[in-house]
Amino acid sequence: MREEAEIIRQEYLRHDKKFPHVWCPGCGNGIVMGALLRATHNLKLSKDEIVLASGIGCSGRMPTYIDFNTVHTTHGRSLTFATGIKLANPELSVISVMGDGDATAIGGNHFIHAARRNINITAIIINNSTYGMTGGQYSPTTPYGSKSTTSVYGHVEHAFSIAELAVTAGASFVGRGTVYHASHLDKLIGQAITKRGFSVVEVISNCHVQHGRRNKLGGAVEMMQSFKNNAVTVGKAEKMTTEEMEDKFTIGILADIDKPISTEEYRRINRQAERDADKVVKAKVKNGVKRYEE
Amino acid sequence: MKNDQRYEIRFSGSGGQGIITAAVVMADAVAREAGKHVCQTQSYGPEARGGKSKAEVVVSDSPIDYPKALSIDLLLAMTQVACDAYFFDIRPEGLLVVDSDLVDQVPTSRAVTIPFTRIARELTGKELVANMVALGAVGLLSGQVSMTGLEAALMKRVPKGTEEMNRQALQAGIVEAKKIDLSLLPRSVISDWADD
Amino acid sequence: MKSEQQLPVLLQGNEAIVLGALAAGCRFFAGYPITPASEISELLSLRLPEAGGRFIQMEDEIASMGAIIGASLAGVKSMTATSGPGFSLIQENLGYACVAEVPCVIVNVMRGGPSTGLPTSPSQGDVQMARWGTHGDHPIIVLATSSVLDCFSITIKAFNLSEKYRVPVIILSDEVVAHTRESVTLPGPEEIRVIDRIAPSVPPEWYKPYAANNRGVPDMAAMGSGYRHHVTGLIHDEKGFPTQNPQEVDLFQRRLHDKISKGFNEIQVSKSIMMEDAEVCVIAYGSVARSAMRAVKEARAKGIKAGLLQLITLFPFPRQIVDSALRQCRVAVVPEMNMGQICREVARVNRSETRIVKHNRIDGQLITPEEILKYLVSV
């Protein structure tokens, strides 16, 4: 374990360039970054074949620290850049790391359509229930009643569940983990990357500095303790009643389905188009655009 | 305002009569004539659906600057509404061509009247190809394309399986137009002393 | 391909943009349906796969712009096409392409605005927006097309400039140019000069992704080519990492401007027609330049020494070219389908006594030759 940590530090971090990092002491982002690196290391992926994209926010800084091909995009748009990269070079292993506001508020439309489209990209969404970098405003996953810098009277809206949203939108693989269950998270991220199709890992994380402090949830340790207490594996949750599941959440694999992957479908189209090129093109180009002719 | 080397045709009628298709086929045929330049535009959008529909073809020996019609050499009107709306855009020596069954009031004696829609129905059983009957007539009367070129352009653009019906319609229009002697028509669409 | 490229064919402006993009090496397109630009998407969805490229329809224009930046970062020449409302949406990521210096081409087929405006009518209302639409102070290249043949050649030019200067290039078309069908004879492949971005020649460990070459443009490595580096929308140092060091920030910001300034001669393109002895001139662009051309010919027929300066590059604004036309003429007429967006640029660079007359039409109709001729005759 120690040895592995040292390899990862030496091999994967831009430690001579970009450290110290911007994250607060005790932040869950570092655990997610560690899990991601252990997962790609164990999968023996080369650094050159991985692209790590991010949006804006605390999670958005992760690519800065890792020696992959990295893209720090605009707020919420990480998946759109990732889509272009993956389609342009399907050999690359494309991972997009986002926050809850990033992926499901400003980038919500991109998120559901990426899931529907099923391009072979892995989305890791760090859900800390707040906009940490901008000072703790409420996000789409801030619980009802919670305090934030923009819900000082208590939050009157309701949160949605990222993983369930991904399942409904059609992602091929959906998992949920927490920053407390670190080795489980390694495995989950590894499975998501290996999965052919659009895969999502929601990571329940702590922002004790913003969300935790305002809602008296304690520091990093207490918040992680609560993840430990409230996380229920998918198998266990099936045997529990709704009342028993109150205030708890499931971790594990929520969806793992096989369906055609857009990346491969596009390749099939290329082959078909090249074959049919002559006849189809000649007919169509010379016909111009039909819509305006009738 | 108009340079005489331009020849301008406006196809007009109502949306659904295939006005734009006729113009596009005409333009395509001209495009393949050696040394001729052609520019085709259309009114587009809600105006083109149900209401008035118009499409223009400008032919010239030199590259075309302004792409739309300036004063029309040949106006095809497939409805009374279109005829009324566009008749005054015709230049004095211009020619009006109308569907005689759909345009009751022809505003000039310098007009060619042919029942395009009736011919289409009687010949093919489908009024849909009235635009091609009209195209045959317009193509011949304009003198801007060869009839073989026009037919070739048409064959390239019609859906598979409808080639024969469209060809028949086009040829019927050409035959009707051949019966017309333009020299017997009054010289000017406005008056003999109209200013050019 | 041969039959399309050497015989005269009847093409729409939008179709010519597609053929130009393919000839320039575009192999990725992302777009979202919008009138009057949709034909570009439709035809590319057919043609790109056959050329080994990829077409994708995204969930909105923001996403389209993100996707083409991603594809370009992966080493593939990319384009999107839209109209006013979509052009508003792409601005966020357009700024990213400026700051991260990602080559890409954006076609805006202008329609009447603001907002949903006049979806099927031509306009030139987005000219200043093309220059200043995204936030921040940055140079950008904007080209205007006026004919079907233009659409083909200017699209190639747009890709070449974009790759050479690592800057997004905007092509402004309009509804008239987009939907007019014209007989054109396209140049054969041997007549087309295509420029590609320059890949680094140093070993990966020496590669500084944002270190300028002598033109002020960094060499560009594709993601996955072994040159791992960081790309960000934050202001960054030569290594591509965020910086707030005032010296580094200043160096970076100035380089963005300087790389374009150094290329003015090549970037600023225009056509001078009958300008040799002109005493009055029309300065026009886009479809209006065609009406202006007609008006100038008619004026000449009446014995008026009129000329046309047709601007192809709108930004960086061709100050020198316009300045010399203004020095030569007593009067310059600037007809536009907006309230004077280029006219204000013309006035800005005017250092002589030349009278500048603007003519504006904002009713969704193309300016006619008569309207322009009236000015040429009366002045």
JSON list of C-alpha atoms in Angstrom, two decimals, chain A residues 14 17-18 47-48 51 61 63-64 67-74 77 80-81 83-85 87-90 92 109-110 113 117 119 266-267 269-270 273-274 277 280-281 284-286 288-289 291-293, chain C residues 3-4 12 15 28 38-39 42-43 46-47 49-50 52-60 62-63 66-67 69-71 73-74 76 92-93 96 179 181 223-224 226-234 241-242:
[
{"chain": "A", "resi": 14, "resn": "ARG", "atom": "CA", "xyz": [2.73, 16.91, -11.51]},
{"chain": "A", "resi": 17, "resn": "LYS", "atom": "CA", "xyz": [4.88, 21.83, -11.06]},
{"chain": "A", "resi": 18, "resn": "LYS", "atom": "CA", "xyz": [1.54, 22.38, -9.51]},
{"chain": "A", "resi": 47, "resn": "LYS", "atom": "CA", "xyz": [-0.69, 8.15, -19.21]},
{"chain": "A", "resi": 48, "resn": "ASP", "atom": "CA", "xyz": [-0.63, 9.03, -22.89]},
{"chain": "A", "resi": 51, "resn": "VAL", "atom": "CA", "xyz": [-7.61, 12.27, -21.28]},
{"chain": "A", "resi": 61, "resn": "ARG", "atom": "CA", "xyz": [-8.72, 21.73, -10.57]},
{"chain": "A", "resi": 63, "resn": "PRO", "atom": "CA", "xyz": [-6.63, 17.69, -14.01]},
{"chain": "A", "resi": 64, "resn": "THR", "atom": "CA", "xyz": [-4.04, 20.36, -13.21]},
{"chain": "A", "resi": 67, "resn": "ASP", "atom": "CA", "xyz": [0.14, 13.97, -15.61]},
{"chain": "A", "resi": 68, "resn": "PHE", "atom": "CA", "xyz": [-2.41, 12.79, -18.19]},
{"chain": "A", "resi": 69, "resn": "ASN", "atom": "CA", "xyz": [-3.60, 14.69, -21.23]},
{"chain": "A", "resi": 70, "resn": "THR", "atom": "CA", "xyz": [-5.68, 17.19, -19.28]},
{"chain": "A", "resi": 71, "resn": "VAL", "atom": "CA", "xyz": [-8.35, 19.72, -20.19]},
{"chain": "A", "resi": 72, "resn": "HIS", "atom": "CA", "xyz": [-9.81, 22.17, -17.73]},
{"chain": "A", "resi": 73, "resn": "THR", "atom": "CA", "xyz": [-12.91, 23.29, -19.65]},
{"chain": "A", "resi": 74, "resn": "THR", "atom": "CA", "xyz": [-15.72, 25.77, -18.97]},
{"chain": "A", "resi": 77, "resn": "ARG", "atom": "CA", "xyz": [-19.22, 21.75, -20.37]},
{"chain": "A", "resi": 80, "resn": "THR", "atom": "CA", "xyz": [-19.14, 18.28, -24.41]},
{"chain": "A", "resi": 81, "resn": "PHE", "atom": "CA", "xyz": [-15.38, 18.65, -24.79]},
{"chain": "A", "resi": 83, "resn": "THR", "atom": "CA", "xyz": [-17.48, 14.01, -26.48]},
{"chain": "A", "resi": 84, "resn": "GLY", "atom": "CA", "xyz": [-15.50, 15.81, -29.17]},
{"chain": "A", "resi": 85, "resn": "ILE", "atom": "CA", "xyz": [-12.22, 14.32, -28.00]},
{"chain": "A", "resi": 87, "resn": "LEU", "atom": "CA", "xyz": [-15.21, 10.98, -31.28]},
{"chain": "A", "resi": 88, "resn": "ALA", "atom": "CA", "xyz": [-12.11, 12.50, -32.83]},
{"chain": "A", "resi": 89, "resn": "ASN", "atom": "CA", "xyz": [-9.86, 9.83, -31.35]},
{"chain": "A", "resi": 90, "resn": "PRO", "atom": "CA", "xyz": [-11.79, 6.80, -30.04]},
{"chain": "A", "resi": 92, "resn": "LEU", "atom": "CA", "xyz": [-8.26, 7.53, -26.07]},
{"chain": "A", "resi": 109, "resn": "ASN", "atom": "CA", "xyz": [-28.46, 19.02, -20.12]},
{"chain": "A", "resi": 110, "resn": "HIS", "atom": "CA", "xyz": [-25.08, 17.80, -21.32]},
{"chain": "A", "resi": 113, "resn": "HIS", "atom": "CA", "xyz": [-27.66, 13.67, -23.18]},
{"chain": "A", "resi": 117, "resn": "ARG", "atom": "CA", "xyz": [-26.01, 9.08, -26.34]},
{"chain": "A", "resi": 119, "resn": "ILE", "atom": "CA", "xyz": [-20.49, 7.45, -25.94]},
{"chain": "A", "resi": 266, "resn": "TYR", "atom": "CA", "xyz": [-20.12, 5.99, -35.54]},
{"chain": "A", "resi": 267, "resn": "ARG", "atom": "CA", "xyz": [-17.32, 3.73, -36.74]},
{"chain": "A", "resi": 269, "resn": "ILE", "atom": "CA", "xyz": [-21.42, 4.48, -40.09]},
{"chain": "A", "resi": 270, "resn": "ASN", "atom": "CA", "xyz": [-17.98, 5.41, -41.41]},
{"chain": "A", "resi": 273, "resn": "ALA", "atom": "CA", "xyz": [-20.63, 5.48, -45.78]},
{"chain": "A", "resi": 274, "resn": "GLU", "atom": "CA", "xyz": [-17.30, 4.77, -47.38]},
{"chain": "A", "resi": 277, "resn": "ALA", "atom": "CA", "xyz": [-20.09, 6.80, -50.95]},
{"chain": "A", "resi": 280, "resn": "VAL", "atom": "CA", "xyz": [-25.50, 8.01, -52.08]},
{"chain": "A", "resi": 281, "resn": "VAL", "atom": "CA", "xyz": [-23.43, 11.14, -52.41]},
{"chain": "A", "resi": 284, "resn": "LYS", "atom": "CA", "xyz": [-27.93, 13.62, -52.66]},
{"chain": "A", "resi": 285, "resn": "VAL", "atom": "CA", "xyz": [-25.57, 16.41, -53.58]},
{"chain": "A", "resi": 286, "resn": "LYS", "atom": "CA", "xyz": [-27.17, 16.85, -56.93]},
{"chain": "A", "resi": 288, "resn": "GLY", "atom": "CA", "xyz": [-29.56, 19.64, -53.16]},
{"chain": "A", "resi": 289, "resn": "VAL", "atom": "CA", "xyz": [-31.65, 20.10, -50.09]},
{"chain": "A", "resi": 291, "resn": "ARG", "atom": "CA", "xyz": [-36.91, 20.58, -47.86]},
{"chain": "A", "resi": 292, "resn": "TYR", "atom": "CA", "xyz": [-37.12, 23.92, -49.59]},
{"chain": "A", "resi": 293, "resn": "GLU", "atom": "CA", "xyz": [-38.22, 22.59, -52.88]},
{"chain": "C", "resi": 3, "resn": "SER", "atom": "CA", "xyz": [-17.52, 15.30, -61.34]},
{"chain": "C", "resi": 4, "resn": "GLU", "atom": "CA", "xyz": [-18.34, 17.74, -58.55]},
{"chain": "C", "resi": 12, "resn": "GLN", "atom": "CA", "xyz": [-26.48, 26.58, -52.54]},
{"chain": "C", "resi": 15, "resn": "GLU", "atom": "CA", "xyz": [-23.66, 23.38, -49.67]},
{"chain": "C", "resi": 28, "resn": "PHE", "atom": "CA", "xyz": [-15.41, 16.84, -37.39]},
{"chain": "C", "resi": 38, "resn": "SER", "atom": "CA", "xyz": [-29.39, 23.49, -41.06]},
{"chain": "C", "resi": 39, "resn": "GLU", "atom": "CA", "xyz": [-28.42, 22.44, -44.58]},
{"chain": "C", "resi": 42, "resn": "GLU", "atom": "CA", "xyz": [-27.60, 17.86, -43.06]},
{"chain": "C", "resi": 43, "resn": "LEU", "atom": "CA", "xyz": [-25.08, 17.64, -45.83]},
{"chain": "C", "resi": 46, "resn": "LEU", "atom": "CA", "xyz": [-23.88, 12.59, -45.13]},
{"chain": "C", "resi": 47, "resn": "ARG", "atom": "CA", "xyz": [-20.45, 13.60, -46.33]},
{"chain": "C", "resi": 49, "resn": "PRO", "atom": "CA", "xyz": [-18.55, 9.73, -42.53]},
{"chain": "C", "resi": 50, "resn": "GLU", "atom": "CA", "xyz": [-17.65, 8.99, -46.12]},
{"chain": "C", "resi": 52, "resn": "GLY", "atom": "CA", "xyz": [-13.58, 9.22, -42.54]},
{"chain": "C", "resi": 53, "resn": "GLY", "atom": "CA", "xyz": [-14.83, 12.07, -40.38]},
{"chain": "C", "resi": 54, "resn": "ARG", "atom": "CA", "xyz": [-17.46, 12.36, -37.68]},
{"chain": "C", "resi": 55, "resn": "PHE", "atom": "CA", "xyz": [-20.70, 14.27, -37.52]},
{"chain": "C", "resi": 56, "resn": "ILE", "atom": "CA", "xyz": [-22.65, 14.71, -34.32]},
{"chain": "C", "resi": 57, "resn": "GLN", "atom": "CA", "xyz": [-25.80, 16.61, -33.47]},
{"chain": "C", "resi": 58, "resn": "MET", "atom": "CA", "xyz": [-25.43, 17.90, -29.93]},
{"chain": "C", "resi": 59, "resn": "GLU", "atom": "CA", "xyz": [-28.06, 18.92, -27.38]},
{"chain": "C", "resi": 60, "resn": "ASP", "atom": "CA", "xyz": [-27.48, 22.65, -27.97]},
{"chain": "C", "resi": 62, "resn": "ILE", "atom": "CA", "xyz": [-23.02, 25.38, -26.25]},
{"chain": "C", "resi": 63, "resn": "ALA", "atom": "CA", "xyz": [-22.36, 21.67, -26.49]},
{"chain": "C", "resi": 66, "resn": "GLY", "atom": "CA", "xyz": [-17.47, 22.38, -26.73]},
{"chain": "C", "resi": 67, "resn": "ALA", "atom": "CA", "xyz": [-17.39, 19.28, -28.91]},
{"chain": "C", "resi": 69, "resn": "ILE", "atom": "CA", "xyz": [-12.96, 22.33, -29.35]},
{"chain": "C", "resi": 70, "resn": "GLY", "atom": "CA", "xyz": [-12.51, 18.83, -27.95]},
{"chain": "C", "resi": 71, "resn": "ALA", "atom": "CA", "xyz": [-12.11, 17.32, -31.40]},
{"chain": "C", "resi": 73, "resn": "LEU", "atom": "CA", "xyz": [-7.59, 19.33, -29.25]},
{"chain": "C", "resi": 74, "resn": "ALA", "atom": "CA", "xyz": [-7.51, 15.70, -30.34]},
{"chain": "C", "resi": 76, "resn": "VAL", "atom": "CA", "xyz": [-8.94, 16.98, -35.98]},
{"chain": "C", "resi": 92, "resn": "GLU", "atom": "CA", "xyz": [-18.93, 31.07, -23.83]},
{"chain": "C", "resi": 93, "resn": "ASN", "atom": "CA", "xyz": [-16.88, 28.31, -25.38]},
{"chain": "C", "resi": 96, "resn": "TYR", "atom": "CA", "xyz": [-12.32, 29.28, -24.43]},
{"chain": "C", "resi": 179, "resn": "HIS", "atom": "CA", "xyz": [-29.99, 29.69, -49.91]},
{"chain": "C", "resi": 181, "resn": "ARG", "atom": "CA", "xyz": [-28.30, 28.52, -55.84]},
{"chain": "C", "resi": 223, "resn": "MET", "atom": "CA", "xyz": [-4.02, 14.81, -27.28]},
{"chain": "C", "resi": 224, "resn": "GLY", "atom": "CA", "xyz": [-2.83, 11.24, -27.35]},
{"chain": "C", "resi": 226, "resn": "GLY", "atom": "CA", "xyz": [2.61, 11.51, -26.51]},
{"chain": "C", "resi": 227, "resn": "TYR", "atom": "CA", "xyz": [2.90, 15.20, -25.69]},
{"chain": "C", "resi": 228, "resn": "ARG", "atom": "CA", "xyz": [0.91, 15.23, -22.46]},
{"chain": "C", "resi": 229, "resn": "HIS", "atom": "CA", "xyz": [0.02, 18.73, -21.49]},
{"chain": "C", "resi": 230, "resn": "HIS", "atom": "CA", "xyz": [-2.60, 20.81, -19.73]},
{"chain": "C", "resi": 231, "resn": "VAL", "atom": "CA", "xyz": [-5.19, 22.96, -21.48]},
{"chain": "C", "resi": 232, "resn": "THR", "atom": "CA", "xyz": [-7.21, 25.48, -19.51]},
{"chain": "C", "resi": 233, "resn": "GLY", "atom": "CA", "xyz": [-9.47, 28.49, -19.90]},
{"chain": "C", "resi": 234, "resn": "LEU", "atom": "CA", "xyz": [-7.53, 30.20, -17.14]},
{"chain": "C", "resi": 241, "resn": "PHE", "atom": "CA", "xyz": [-0.60, 25.97, -16.19]},
{"chain": "C", "resi": 242, "resn": "PRO", "atom": "CA", "xyz": [-2.69, 28.70, -14.56]}
]
